[in-house]
Amino acid sequence: MTNLTEHQPRDIDHVRLLPAMVGFSKSMTEKFQELKVFSRKNIYQHERIHQMSVQAWQTIEKLFQYLTHHIDEIPQEYQNGKQDSHERLVADYISGMTDRYALNLVNRLQL
């Protein structure tokens, strides 16, 4: 409560001008740092996650290359009224796909 009592902010704009008003204790900050290191090593940079990322990029690349040369494969109702380039249309179409749909489409097209 010391920071709040000392500074007595009037509104949110005043709070933004002040130094940090709340934070973790020193021991909690250390534990939080340990958790971040653990998460980075065991979750975000885990080999399996890396493999999945590579597979995802390859899937997107295959679909993009195929669909830019086979624009007729994109459903007509998706194309209606769009004046974008083929590349933009394909990128928008792929971005709307679920992972499962994209993988199934790559398998169906035998890419």
CSV table of C-alpha atoms in Angstrom, one decimal:
chain,number,residue,atom,x,y,z
A,1,MET,CA,0.0,0.0,0.0
A,2,THR,CA,3.0,2.3,0.4
A,3,ASN,CA,3.1,3.3,-3.3
A,4,LEU,CA,-0.6,4.0,-3.4
A,5,THR,CA,-0.6,6.0,-0.2
A,6,GLU,CA,2.5,7.9,-1.2
A,7,HIS,CA,1.4,8.9,-4.7
A,8,GLN,CA,-2.4,8.9,-4.4
A,9,PRO,CA,-3.1,8.6,-8.1
A,10,ARG,CA,-6.2,10.6,-9.2
A,11,ASP,CA,-6.9,8.7,-12.4
A,12,ILE,CA,-5.5,6.2,-14.9
A,13,ASP,CA,-3.5,8.8,-16.7
A,14,HIS,CA,-1.8,9.7,-13.4
A,15,VAL,CA,-1.0,6.1,-12.7
A,16,ARG,CA,0.7,5.8,-16.1
A,17,LEU,CA,3.1,8.6,-15.3
A,18,LEU,CA,4.1,7.0,-12.0
A,19,PRO,CA,6.8,4.3,-11.4
A,20,ALA,CA,5.5,0.7,-11.1
A,21,MET,CA,2.8,0.7,-8.4
A,22,VAL,CA,2.7,-3.1,-7.7
A,23,GLY,CA,5.0,-6.0,-8.3
A,24,PHE,CA,6.1,-9.4,-7.1
A,25,SER,CA,8.1,-9.8,-3.9
A,26,LYS,CA,11.8,-10.6,-4.4
A,27,SER,CA,11.3,-14.4,-3.7
A,28,MET,CA,8.3,-14.5,-6.1
A,29,THR,CA,10.3,-12.7,-8.8
A,30,GLU,CA,13.0,-15.3,-8.5
A,31,LYS,CA,10.4,-18.1,-8.7
A,32,PHE,CA,8.8,-16.5,-11.7
A,33,GLN,CA,12.1,-16.2,-13.4
A,34,GLU,CA,12.8,-19.9,-12.8
A,35,LEU,CA,9.4,-20.7,-14.3
A,36,LYS,CA,10.1,-18.7,-17.4
A,37,VAL,CA,13.4,-20.5,-17.9
A,38,PHE,CA,11.8,-23.8,-17.4
A,39,SER,CA,8.9,-23.0,-19.8
A,40,ARG,CA,11.3,-21.7,-22.5
A,41,LYS,CA,13.4,-24.9,-22.3
A,42,ASN,CA,10.7,-27.5,-21.8
A,43,ILE,CA,7.7,-26.0,-23.7
A,44,TYR,CA,8.5,-23.3,-26.2
A,45,GLN,CA,11.9,-24.7,-27.4
A,46,HIS,CA,11.1,-28.4,-26.9
A,47,GLU,CA,12.2,-30.5,-29.9
A,48,ARG,CA,8.6,-31.8,-30.5
A,49,ILE,CA,7.3,-28.2,-30.7
A,50,HIS,CA,10.0,-27.4,-33.2
A,51,GLN,CA,9.1,-30.4,-35.3
A,52,MET,CA,5.5,-29.4,-35.3
A,53,SER,CA,6.4,-25.8,-36.3
A,54,VAL,CA,8.5,-27.1,-39.2
A,55,GLN,CA,5.6,-29.3,-40.3
A,56,ALA,CA,3.2,-26.4,-40.1
A,57,TRP,CA,5.5,-24.2,-42.3
A,58,GLN,CA,5.9,-27.0,-44.8
A,59,THR,CA,2.2,-27.6,-45.0
A,60,ILE,CA,1.4,-23.9,-45.5
A,61,GLU,CA,4.2,-23.6,-48.2
A,62,LYS,CA,2.9,-26.7,-50.1
A,63,LEU,CA,-0.7,-25.3,-50.0
A,64,PHE,CA,0.4,-21.8,-51.1
A,65,GLN,CA,2.5,-23.1,-54.0
A,66,TYR,CA,-0.3,-25.4,-55.2
A,67,LEU,CA,-3.2,-23.1,-54.8
A,68,THR,CA,-1.5,-20.1,-56.5
A,69,HIS,CA,-1.2,-22.3,-59.6
A,70,HIS,CA,-4.6,-23.9,-59.2
A,71,ILE,CA,-6.8,-21.0,-58.1
A,72,ASP,CA,-9.9,-22.9,-59.3
A,73,GLU,CA,-9.4,-25.2,-56.3
A,74,ILE,CA,-10.5,-22.4,-54.0
A,75,PRO,CA,-14.3,-22.6,-53.5
A,76,GLN,CA,-16.1,-20.1,-55.7
A,77,GLU,CA,-18.2,-18.8,-52.8
A,78,TYR,CA,-14.9,-17.8,-51.1
A,79,GLN,CA,-13.7,-15.9,-54.2
A,80,ASN,CA,-16.9,-14.0,-55.0
A,81,GLY,CA,-16.5,-10.3,-54.9
A,82,LYS,CA,-12.8,-10.3,-54.1
A,83,GLN,CA,-10.6,-8.2,-56.2
A,84,ASP,CA,-7.4,-9.2,-54.5
A,85,SER,CA,-4.4,-10.8,-56.3
A,86,HIS,CA,-4.2,-14.6,-56.5
A,87,GLU,CA,-1.5,-14.6,-53.8
A,88,ARG,CA,-3.6,-12.5,-51.4
A,89,LEU,CA,-6.7,-14.7,-52.1
A,90,VAL,CA,-4.7,-17.9,-51.4
A,91,ALA,CA,-3.1,-16.5,-48.3
A,92,ASP,CA,-6.5,-15.4,-46.9
A,93,TYR,CA,-8.0,-18.8,-47.8
A,94,ILE,CA,-5.1,-20.7,-46.1
A,95,SER,CA,-5.2,-18.5,-43.0
A,96,GLY,CA,-8.9,-19.4,-42.5
A,97,MET,CA,-8.1,-23.2,-42.4
A,98,THR,CA,-7.9,-25.2,-39.3
A,99,ASP,CA,-4.7,-27.3,-38.8
A,100,ARG,CA,-6.7,-30.5,-39.4
A,101,TYR,CA,-8.3,-29.2,-42.6
A,102,ALA,CA,-5.0,-28.0,-44.0
A,103,LEU,CA,-3.3,-31.4,-43.3
A,104,ASN,CA,-6.2,-33.3,-44.8
A,105,LEU,CA,-6.1,-31.1,-47.9
A,106,VAL,CA,-2.4,-31.7,-48.4
A,107,ASN,CA,-3.0,-35.4,-48.0
A,108,ARG,CA,-6.0,-35.4,-50.4
A,109,LEU,CA,-4.0,-33.4,-53.0
A,110,GLN,CA,-1.0,-35.7,-52.4
A,111,LEU,CA,1.3,-32.7,-52.0
